[in-house]
CSV table of N, CA, C and O in Angstrom, one decimal:
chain,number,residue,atom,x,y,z
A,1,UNK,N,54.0,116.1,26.3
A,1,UNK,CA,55.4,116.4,26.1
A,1,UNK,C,56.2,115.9,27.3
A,1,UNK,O,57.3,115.2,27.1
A,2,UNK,N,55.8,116.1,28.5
A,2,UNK,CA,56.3,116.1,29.6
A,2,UNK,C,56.5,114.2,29.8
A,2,UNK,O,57.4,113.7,30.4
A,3,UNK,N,55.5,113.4,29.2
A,3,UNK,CA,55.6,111.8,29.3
A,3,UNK,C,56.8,111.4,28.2
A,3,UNK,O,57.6,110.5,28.4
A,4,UNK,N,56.6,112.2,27.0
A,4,UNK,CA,57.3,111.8,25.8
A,4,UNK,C,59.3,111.9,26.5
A,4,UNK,O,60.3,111.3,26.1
A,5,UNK,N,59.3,112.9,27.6
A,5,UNK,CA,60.5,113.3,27.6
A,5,UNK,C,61.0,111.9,29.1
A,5,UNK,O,62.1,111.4,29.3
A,6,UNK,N,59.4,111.7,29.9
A,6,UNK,CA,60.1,110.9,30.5
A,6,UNK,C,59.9,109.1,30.2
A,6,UNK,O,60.3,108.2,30.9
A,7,UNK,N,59.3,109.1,29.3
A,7,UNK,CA,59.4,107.4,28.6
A,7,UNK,C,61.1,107.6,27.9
A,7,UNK,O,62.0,106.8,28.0
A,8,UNK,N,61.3,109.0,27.2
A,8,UNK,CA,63.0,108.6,26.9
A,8,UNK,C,63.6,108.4,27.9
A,8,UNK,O,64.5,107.6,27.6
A,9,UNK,N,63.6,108.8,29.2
A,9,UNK,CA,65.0,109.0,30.0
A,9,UNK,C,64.6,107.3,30.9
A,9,UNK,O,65.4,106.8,31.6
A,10,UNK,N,63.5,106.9,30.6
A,10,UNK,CA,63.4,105.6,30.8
A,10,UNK,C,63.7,104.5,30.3
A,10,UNK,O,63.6,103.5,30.9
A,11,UNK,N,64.1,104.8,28.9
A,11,UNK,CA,64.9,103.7,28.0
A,11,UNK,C,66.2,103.6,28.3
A,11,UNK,O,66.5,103.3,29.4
A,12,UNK,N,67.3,103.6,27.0
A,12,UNK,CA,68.3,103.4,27.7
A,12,UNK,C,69.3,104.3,27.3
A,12,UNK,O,70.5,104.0,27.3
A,13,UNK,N,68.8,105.5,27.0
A,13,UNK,CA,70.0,106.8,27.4
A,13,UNK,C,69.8,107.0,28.3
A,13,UNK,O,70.8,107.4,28.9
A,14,UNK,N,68.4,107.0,29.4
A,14,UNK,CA,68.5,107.7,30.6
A,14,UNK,C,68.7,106.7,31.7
A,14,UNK,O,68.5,106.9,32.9
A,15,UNK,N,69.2,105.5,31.2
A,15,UNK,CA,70.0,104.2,31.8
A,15,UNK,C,71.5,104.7,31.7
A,15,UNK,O,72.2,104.8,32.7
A,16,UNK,N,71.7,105.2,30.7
A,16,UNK,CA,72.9,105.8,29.9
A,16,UNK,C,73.3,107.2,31.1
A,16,UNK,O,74.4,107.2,31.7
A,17,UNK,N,72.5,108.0,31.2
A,17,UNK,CA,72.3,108.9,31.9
A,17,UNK,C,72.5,108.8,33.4
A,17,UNK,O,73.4,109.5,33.9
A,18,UNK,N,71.8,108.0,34.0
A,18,UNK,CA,72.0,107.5,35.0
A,18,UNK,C,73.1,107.0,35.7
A,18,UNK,O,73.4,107.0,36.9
A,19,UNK,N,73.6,106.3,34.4
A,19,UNK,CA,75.0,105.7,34.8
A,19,UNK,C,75.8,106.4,35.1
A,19,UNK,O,76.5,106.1,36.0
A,20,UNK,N,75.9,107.6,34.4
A,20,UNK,CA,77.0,108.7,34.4
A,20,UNK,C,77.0,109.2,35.8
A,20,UNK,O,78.0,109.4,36.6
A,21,UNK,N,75.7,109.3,35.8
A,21,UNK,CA,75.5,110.7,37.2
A,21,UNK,C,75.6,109.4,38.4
A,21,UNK,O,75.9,110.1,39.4
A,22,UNK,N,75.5,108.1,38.8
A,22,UNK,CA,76.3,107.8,39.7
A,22,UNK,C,77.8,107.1,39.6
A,22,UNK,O,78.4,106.7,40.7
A,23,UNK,N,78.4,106.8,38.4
A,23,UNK,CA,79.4,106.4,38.2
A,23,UNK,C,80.5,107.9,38.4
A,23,UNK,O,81.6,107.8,38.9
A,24,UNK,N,80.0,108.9,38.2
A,24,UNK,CA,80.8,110.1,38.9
A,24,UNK,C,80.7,110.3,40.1
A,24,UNK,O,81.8,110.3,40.6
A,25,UNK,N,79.9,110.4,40.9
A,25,UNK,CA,79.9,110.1,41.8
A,25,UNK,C,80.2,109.0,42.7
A,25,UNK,O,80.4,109.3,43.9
A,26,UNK,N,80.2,108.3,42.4
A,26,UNK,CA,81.3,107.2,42.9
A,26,UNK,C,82.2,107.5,42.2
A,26,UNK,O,82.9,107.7,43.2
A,27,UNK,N,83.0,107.7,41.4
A,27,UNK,CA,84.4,107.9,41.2
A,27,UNK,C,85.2,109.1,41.9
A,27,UNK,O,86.4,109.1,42.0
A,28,UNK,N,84.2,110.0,42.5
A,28,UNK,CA,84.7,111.2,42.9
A,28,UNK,C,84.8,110.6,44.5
A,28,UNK,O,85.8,110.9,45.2
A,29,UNK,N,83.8,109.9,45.1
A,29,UNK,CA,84.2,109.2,46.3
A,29,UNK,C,85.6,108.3,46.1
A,29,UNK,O,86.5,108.4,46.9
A,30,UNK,N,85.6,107.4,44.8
A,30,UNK,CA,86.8,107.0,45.0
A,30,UNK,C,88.2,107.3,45.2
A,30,UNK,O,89.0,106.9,46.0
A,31,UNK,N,88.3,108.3,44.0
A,31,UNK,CA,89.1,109.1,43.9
A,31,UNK,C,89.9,110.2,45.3
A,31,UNK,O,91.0,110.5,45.7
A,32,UNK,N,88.7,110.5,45.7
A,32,UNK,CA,89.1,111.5,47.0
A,32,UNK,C,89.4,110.7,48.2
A,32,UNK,O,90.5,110.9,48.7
A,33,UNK,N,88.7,109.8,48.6
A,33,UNK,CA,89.5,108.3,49.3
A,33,UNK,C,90.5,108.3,49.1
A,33,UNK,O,91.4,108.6,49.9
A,34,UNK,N,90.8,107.6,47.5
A,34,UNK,CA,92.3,107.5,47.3
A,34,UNK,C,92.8,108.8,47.4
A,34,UNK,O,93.2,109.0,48.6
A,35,UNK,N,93.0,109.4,46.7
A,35,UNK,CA,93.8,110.8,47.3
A,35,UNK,C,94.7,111.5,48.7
A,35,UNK,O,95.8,112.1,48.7
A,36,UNK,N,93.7,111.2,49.9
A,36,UNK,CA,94.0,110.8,50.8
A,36,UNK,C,94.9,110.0,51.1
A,36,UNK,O,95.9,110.4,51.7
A,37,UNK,N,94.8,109.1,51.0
A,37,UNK,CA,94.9,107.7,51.9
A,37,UNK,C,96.2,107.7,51.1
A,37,UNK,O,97.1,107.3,51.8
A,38,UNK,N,96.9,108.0,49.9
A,38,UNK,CA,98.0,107.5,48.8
A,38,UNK,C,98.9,108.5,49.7
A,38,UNK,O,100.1,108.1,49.6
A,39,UNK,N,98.6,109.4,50.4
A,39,UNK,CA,99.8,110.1,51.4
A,39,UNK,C,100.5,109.4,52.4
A,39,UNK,O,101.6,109.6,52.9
A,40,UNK,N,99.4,108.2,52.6
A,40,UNK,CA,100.2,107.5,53.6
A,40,UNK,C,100.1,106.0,53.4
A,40,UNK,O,100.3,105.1,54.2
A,41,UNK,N,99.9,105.9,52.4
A,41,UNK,CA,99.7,104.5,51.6
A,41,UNK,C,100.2,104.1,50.7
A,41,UNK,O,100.6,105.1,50.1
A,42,UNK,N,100.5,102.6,50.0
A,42,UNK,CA,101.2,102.5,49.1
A,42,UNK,C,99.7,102.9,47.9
A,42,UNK,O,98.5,103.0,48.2
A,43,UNK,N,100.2,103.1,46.6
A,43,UNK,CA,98.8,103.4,46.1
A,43,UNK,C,97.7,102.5,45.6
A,43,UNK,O,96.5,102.8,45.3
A,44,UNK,N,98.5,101.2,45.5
A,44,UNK,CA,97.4,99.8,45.7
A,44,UNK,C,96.6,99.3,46.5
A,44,UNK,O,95.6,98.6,46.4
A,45,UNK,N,97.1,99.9,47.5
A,45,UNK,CA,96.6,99.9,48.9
A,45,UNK,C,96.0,100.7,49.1
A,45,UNK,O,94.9,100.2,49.5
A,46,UNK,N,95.8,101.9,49.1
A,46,UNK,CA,94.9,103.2,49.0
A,46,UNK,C,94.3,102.8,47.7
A,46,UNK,O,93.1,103.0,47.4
A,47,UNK,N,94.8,102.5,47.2
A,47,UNK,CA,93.2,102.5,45.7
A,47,UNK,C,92.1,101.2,46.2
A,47,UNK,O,90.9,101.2,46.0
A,48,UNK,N,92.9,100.2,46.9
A,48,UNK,CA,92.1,99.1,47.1
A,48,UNK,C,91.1,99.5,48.4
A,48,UNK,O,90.1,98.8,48.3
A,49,UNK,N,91.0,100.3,49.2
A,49,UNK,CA,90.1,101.0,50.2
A,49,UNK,C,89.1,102.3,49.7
A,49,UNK,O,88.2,102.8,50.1
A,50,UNK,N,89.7,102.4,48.8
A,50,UNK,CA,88.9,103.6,48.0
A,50,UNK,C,88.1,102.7,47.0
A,50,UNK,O,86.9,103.0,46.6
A,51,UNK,N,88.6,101.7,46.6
A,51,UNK,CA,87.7,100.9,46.0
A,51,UNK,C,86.4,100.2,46.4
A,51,UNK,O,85.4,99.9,45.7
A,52,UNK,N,86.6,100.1,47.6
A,52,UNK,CA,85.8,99.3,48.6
A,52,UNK,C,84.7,100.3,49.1
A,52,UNK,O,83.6,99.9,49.0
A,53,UNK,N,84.9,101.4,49.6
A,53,UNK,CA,84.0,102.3,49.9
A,53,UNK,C,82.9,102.6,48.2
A,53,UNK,O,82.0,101.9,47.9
A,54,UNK,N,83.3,103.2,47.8
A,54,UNK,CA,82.9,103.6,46.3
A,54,UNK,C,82.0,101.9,45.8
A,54,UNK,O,80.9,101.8,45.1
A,55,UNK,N,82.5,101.2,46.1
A,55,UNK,CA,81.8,100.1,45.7
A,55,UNK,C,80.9,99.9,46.9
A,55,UNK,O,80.8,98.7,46.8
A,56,UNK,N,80.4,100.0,47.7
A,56,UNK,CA,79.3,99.9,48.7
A,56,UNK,C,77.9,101.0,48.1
A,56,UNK,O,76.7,100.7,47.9
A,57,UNK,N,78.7,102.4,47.9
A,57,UNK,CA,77.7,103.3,47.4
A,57,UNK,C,77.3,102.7,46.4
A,57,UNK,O,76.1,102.4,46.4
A,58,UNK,N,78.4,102.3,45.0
A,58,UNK,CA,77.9,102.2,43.6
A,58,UNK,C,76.9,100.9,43.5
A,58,UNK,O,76.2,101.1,42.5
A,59,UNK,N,76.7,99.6,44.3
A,59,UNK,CA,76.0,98.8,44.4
A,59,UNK,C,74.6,99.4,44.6
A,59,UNK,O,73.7,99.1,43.8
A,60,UNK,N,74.3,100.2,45.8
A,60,UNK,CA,72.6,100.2,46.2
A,60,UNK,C,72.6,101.5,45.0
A,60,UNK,O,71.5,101.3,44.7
A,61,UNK,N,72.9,102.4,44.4
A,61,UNK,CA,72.5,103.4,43.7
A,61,UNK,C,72.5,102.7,42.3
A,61,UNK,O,71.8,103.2,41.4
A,62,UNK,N,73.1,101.7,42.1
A,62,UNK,CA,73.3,101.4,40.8
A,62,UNK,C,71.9,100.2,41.0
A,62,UNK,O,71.3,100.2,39.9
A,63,UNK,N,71.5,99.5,41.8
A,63,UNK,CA,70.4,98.7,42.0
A,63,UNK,C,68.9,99.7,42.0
A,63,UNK,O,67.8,99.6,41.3
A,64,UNK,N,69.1,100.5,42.8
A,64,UNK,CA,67.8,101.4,43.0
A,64,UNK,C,67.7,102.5,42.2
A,64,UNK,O,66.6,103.2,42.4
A,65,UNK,N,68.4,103.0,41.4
A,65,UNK,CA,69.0,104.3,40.8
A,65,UNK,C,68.8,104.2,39.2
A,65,UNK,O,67.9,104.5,38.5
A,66,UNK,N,70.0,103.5,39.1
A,66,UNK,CA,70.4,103.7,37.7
A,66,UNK,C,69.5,102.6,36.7
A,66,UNK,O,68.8,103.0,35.7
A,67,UNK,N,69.7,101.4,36.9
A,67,UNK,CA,68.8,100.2,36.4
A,67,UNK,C,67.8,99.9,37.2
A,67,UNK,O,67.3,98.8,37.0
A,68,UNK,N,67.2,100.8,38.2
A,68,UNK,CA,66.1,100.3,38.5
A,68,UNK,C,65.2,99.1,38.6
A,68,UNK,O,64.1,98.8,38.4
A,69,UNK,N,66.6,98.3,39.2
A,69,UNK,CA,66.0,96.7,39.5
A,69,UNK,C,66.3,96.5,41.3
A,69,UNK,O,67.0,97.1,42.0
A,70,UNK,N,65.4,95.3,41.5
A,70,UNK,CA,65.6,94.7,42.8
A,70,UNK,C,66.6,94.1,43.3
A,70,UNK,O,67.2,93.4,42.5
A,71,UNK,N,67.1,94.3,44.4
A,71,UNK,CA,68.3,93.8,44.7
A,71,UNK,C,68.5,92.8,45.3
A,71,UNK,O,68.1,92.8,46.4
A,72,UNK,N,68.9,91.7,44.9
A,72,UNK,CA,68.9,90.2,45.3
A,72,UNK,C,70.4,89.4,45.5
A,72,UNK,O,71.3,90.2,45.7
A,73,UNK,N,70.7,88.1,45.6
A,73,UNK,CA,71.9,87.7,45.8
A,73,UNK,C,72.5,87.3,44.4
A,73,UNK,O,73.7,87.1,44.0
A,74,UNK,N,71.6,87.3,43.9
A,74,UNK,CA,72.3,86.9,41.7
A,74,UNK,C,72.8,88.3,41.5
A,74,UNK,O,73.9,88.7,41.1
A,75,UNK,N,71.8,88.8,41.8
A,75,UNK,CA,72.2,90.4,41.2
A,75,UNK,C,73.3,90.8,42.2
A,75,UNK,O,74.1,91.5,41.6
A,76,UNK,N,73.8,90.6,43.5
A,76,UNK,CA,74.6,91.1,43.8
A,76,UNK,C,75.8,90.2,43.7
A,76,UNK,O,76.7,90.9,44.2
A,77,UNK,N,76.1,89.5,43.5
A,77,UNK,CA,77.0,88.6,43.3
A,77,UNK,C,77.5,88.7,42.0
A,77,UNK,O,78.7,88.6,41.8
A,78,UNK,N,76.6,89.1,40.7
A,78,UNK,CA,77.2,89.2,39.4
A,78,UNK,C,77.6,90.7,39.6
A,78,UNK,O,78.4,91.0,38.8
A,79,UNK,N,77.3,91.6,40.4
A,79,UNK,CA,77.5,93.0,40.8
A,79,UNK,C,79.2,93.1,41.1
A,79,UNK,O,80.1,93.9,40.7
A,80,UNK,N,79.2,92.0,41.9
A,80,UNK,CA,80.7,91.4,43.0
A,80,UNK,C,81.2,91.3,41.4
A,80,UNK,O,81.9,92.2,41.0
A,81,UNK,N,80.8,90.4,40.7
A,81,UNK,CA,82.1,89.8,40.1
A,81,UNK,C,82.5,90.8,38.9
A,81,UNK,O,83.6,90.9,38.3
A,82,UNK,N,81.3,91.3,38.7
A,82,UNK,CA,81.8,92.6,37.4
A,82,UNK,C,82.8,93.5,38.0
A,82,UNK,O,83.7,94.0,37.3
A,83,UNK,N,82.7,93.7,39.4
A,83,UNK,CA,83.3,95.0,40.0
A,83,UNK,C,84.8,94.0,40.1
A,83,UNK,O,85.6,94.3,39.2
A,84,UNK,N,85.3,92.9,41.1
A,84,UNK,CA,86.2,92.2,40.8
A,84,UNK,C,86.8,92.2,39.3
A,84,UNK,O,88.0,92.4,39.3
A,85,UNK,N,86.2,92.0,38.4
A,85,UNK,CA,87.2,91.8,37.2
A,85,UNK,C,87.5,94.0,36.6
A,85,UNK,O,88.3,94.6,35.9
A,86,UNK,N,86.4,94.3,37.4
A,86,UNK,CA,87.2,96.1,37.2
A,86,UNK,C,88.0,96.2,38.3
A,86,UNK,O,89.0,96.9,38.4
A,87,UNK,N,87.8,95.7,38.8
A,87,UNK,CA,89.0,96.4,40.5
A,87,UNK,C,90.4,95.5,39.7
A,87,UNK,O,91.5,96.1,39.8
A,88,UNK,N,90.4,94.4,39.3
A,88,UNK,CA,92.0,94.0,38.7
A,88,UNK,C,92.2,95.1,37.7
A,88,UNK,O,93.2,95.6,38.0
A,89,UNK,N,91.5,95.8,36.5
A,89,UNK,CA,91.5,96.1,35.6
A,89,UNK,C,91.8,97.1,36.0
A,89,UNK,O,92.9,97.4,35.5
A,90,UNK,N,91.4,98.1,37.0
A,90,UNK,CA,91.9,98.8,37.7
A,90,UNK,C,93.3,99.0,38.2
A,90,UNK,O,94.0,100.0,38.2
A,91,UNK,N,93.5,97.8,38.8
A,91,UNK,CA,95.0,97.9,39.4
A,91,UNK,C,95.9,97.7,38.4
A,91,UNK,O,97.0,98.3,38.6
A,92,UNK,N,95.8,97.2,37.5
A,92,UNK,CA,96.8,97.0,36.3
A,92,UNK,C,96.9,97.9,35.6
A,92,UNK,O,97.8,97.8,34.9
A,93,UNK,N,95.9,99.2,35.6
A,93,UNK,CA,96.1,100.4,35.0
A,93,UNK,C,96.4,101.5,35.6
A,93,UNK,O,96.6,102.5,35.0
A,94,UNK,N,96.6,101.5,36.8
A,94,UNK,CA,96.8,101.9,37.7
A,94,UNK,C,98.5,102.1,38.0
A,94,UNK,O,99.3,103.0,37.9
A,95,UNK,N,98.7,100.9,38.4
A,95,UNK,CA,100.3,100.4,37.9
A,95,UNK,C,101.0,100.7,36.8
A,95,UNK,O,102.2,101.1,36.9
A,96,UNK,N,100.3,100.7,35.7
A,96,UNK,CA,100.8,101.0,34.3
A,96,UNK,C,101.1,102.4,34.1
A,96,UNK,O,102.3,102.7,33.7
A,97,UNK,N,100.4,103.1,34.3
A,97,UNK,CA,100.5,104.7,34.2
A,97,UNK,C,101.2,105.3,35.5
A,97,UNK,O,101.3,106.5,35.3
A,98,UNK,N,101.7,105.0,36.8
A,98,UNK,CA,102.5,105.5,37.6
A,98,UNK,C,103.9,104.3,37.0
A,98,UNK,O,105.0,104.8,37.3
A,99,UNK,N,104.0,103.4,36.5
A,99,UNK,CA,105.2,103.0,35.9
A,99,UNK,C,105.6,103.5,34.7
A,99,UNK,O,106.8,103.7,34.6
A,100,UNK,N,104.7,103.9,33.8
A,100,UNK,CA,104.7,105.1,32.6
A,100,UNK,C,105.0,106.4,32.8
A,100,UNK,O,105.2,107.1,31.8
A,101,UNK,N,105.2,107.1,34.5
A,101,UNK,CA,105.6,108.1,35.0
A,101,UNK,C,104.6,108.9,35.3
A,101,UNK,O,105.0,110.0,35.6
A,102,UNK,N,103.4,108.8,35.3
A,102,UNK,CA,102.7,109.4,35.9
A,102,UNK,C,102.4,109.5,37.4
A,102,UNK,O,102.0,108.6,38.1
A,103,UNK,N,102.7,110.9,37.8
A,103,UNK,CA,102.4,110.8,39.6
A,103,UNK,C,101.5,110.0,40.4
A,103,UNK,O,100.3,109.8,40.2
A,104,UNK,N,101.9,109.6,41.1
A,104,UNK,CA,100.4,108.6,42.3
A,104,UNK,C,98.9,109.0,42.4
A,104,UNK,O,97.9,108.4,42.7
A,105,UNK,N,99.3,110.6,41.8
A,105,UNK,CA,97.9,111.8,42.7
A,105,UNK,C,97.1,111.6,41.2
A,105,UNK,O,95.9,111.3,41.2
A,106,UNK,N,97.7,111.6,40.1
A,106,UNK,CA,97.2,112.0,39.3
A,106,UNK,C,96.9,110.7,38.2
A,106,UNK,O,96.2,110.7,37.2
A,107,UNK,N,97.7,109.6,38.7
A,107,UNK,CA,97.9,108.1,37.6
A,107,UNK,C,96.3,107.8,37.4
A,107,UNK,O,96.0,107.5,36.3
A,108,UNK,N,95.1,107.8,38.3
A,108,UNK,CA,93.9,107.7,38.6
A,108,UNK,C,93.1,108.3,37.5
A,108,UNK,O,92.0,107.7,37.2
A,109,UNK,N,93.4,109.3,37.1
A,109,UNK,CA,92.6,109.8,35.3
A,109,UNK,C,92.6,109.2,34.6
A,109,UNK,O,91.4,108.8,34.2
A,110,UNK,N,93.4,108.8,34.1
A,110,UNK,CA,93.4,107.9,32.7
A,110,UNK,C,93.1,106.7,33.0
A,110,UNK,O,92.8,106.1,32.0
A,111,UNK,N,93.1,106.0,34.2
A,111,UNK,CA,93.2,104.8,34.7
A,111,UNK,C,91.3,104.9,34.5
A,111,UNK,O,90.8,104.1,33.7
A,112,UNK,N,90.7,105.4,35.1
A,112,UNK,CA,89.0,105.9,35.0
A,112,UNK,C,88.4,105.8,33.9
A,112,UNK,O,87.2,105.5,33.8
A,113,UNK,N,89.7,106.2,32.7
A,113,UNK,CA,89.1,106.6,31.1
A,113,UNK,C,88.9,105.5,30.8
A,113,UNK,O,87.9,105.2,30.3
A,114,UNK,N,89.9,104.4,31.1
A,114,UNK,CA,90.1,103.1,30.6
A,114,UNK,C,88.8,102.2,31.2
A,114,UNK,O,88.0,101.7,30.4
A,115,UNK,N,88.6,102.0,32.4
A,115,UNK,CA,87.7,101.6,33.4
A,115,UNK,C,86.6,101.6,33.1
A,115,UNK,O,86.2,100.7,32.4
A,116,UNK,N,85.8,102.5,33.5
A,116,UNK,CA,84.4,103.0,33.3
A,116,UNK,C,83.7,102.6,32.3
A,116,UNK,O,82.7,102.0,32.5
A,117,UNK,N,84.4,102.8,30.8
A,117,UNK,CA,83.4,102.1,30.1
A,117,UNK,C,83.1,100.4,30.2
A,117,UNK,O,82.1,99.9,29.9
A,118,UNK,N,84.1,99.9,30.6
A,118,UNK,CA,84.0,98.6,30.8
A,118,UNK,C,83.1,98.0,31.8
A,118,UNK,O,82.4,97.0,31.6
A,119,UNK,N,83.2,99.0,33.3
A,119,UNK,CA,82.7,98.7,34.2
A,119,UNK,C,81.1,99.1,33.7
A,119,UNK,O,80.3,98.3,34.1
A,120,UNK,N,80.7,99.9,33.1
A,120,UNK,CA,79.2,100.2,32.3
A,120,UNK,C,78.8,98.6,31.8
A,120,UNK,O,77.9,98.0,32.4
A,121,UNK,N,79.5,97.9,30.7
A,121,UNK,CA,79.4,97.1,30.2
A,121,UNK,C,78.8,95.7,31.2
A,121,UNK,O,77.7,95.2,31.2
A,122,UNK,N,79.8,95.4,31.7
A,122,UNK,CA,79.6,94.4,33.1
A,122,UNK,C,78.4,94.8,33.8
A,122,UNK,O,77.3,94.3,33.6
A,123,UNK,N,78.4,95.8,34.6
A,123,UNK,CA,77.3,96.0,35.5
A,123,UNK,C,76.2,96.0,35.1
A,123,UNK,O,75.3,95.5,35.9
A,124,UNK,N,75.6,96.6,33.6
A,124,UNK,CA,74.7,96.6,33.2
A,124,UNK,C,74.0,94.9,32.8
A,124,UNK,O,72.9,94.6,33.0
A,125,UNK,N,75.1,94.1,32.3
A,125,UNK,CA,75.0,92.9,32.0
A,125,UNK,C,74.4,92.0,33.1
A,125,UNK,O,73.4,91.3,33.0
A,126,UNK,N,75.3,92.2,34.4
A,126,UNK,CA,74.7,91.4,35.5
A,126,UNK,C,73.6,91.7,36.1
A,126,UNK,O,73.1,91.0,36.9
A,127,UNK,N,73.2,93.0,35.8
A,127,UNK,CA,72.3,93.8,36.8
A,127,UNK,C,70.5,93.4,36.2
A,127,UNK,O,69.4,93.3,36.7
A,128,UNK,N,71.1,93.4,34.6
A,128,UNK,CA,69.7,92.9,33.7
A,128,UNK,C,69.4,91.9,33.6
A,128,UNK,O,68.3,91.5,33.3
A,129,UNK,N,70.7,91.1,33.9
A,129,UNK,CA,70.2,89.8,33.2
A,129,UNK,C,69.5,89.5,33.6
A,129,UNK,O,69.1,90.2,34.5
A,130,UNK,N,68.4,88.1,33.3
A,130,UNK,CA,67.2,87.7,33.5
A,130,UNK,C,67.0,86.4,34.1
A,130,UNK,O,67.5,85.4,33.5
A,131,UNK,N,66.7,86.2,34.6
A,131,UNK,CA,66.5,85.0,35.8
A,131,UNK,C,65.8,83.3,35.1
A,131,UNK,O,65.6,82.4,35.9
């Protein structure tokens, strides 16, 4: 029983699983970064350092952690560029919802809802691909 439950969480809900439990975690680094920093920052500017941190963690946990692959310069480079095309995706939704009237503190929720699944999509892509 005990193998049957961990060959699942080794497939890919507990890829799925994994993701979650450090993609919150780094978002909760991000977010609390930003949070801060948006008091005395513009909030592009504070999201873009909060991005940066959060992206240091989410690289070695998402290499050693969640997909359980080796970490190399292919893999970190398609790592770079998935997170690059979320960090614009990011800021344009970011923008969009404090221009939509949402406060600075809070424009960051829905901007995440939008995000994350995407950023799932990419990282996973670059992280598996095959050499």
């Amino acid at each position: 029983m005990c193998k049957e439950i961990q060959h699942k969480s080794d497939g890919k809900m507990g890829e799925v699983l994994r993701f979650a439990i450090v993609g919150v975690i780094a978002t909760l680094i991000q977010y609390g970064v930003y949070f801060v920093l948006v008091l005395c920052l513009i909030p592009t500017l504070a999201m873009t350092i909060a991005y940066a941190v959060s992206f240091a963690f989410n690289f070695v946990a998402s290499t050693r952690y969640t997909f359980r692959v080796k970490a190399s310069a292919r893999r970190g480079a398609g790592f770079a560029l998935s997170h690059a095309v979320n960090y614009v995706l990011q800021m344009l939704t970011l923008n969009l919802f404090i221009w939509l009237g949402l406060s600075k503190q809070w424009a960051p929720i829905p901007m995440f809802a939008v995000c994350v699944p995407v950023n799932f999509v990419l990282v996973r892509y670059f992280l598996k691909v095959k050499k």
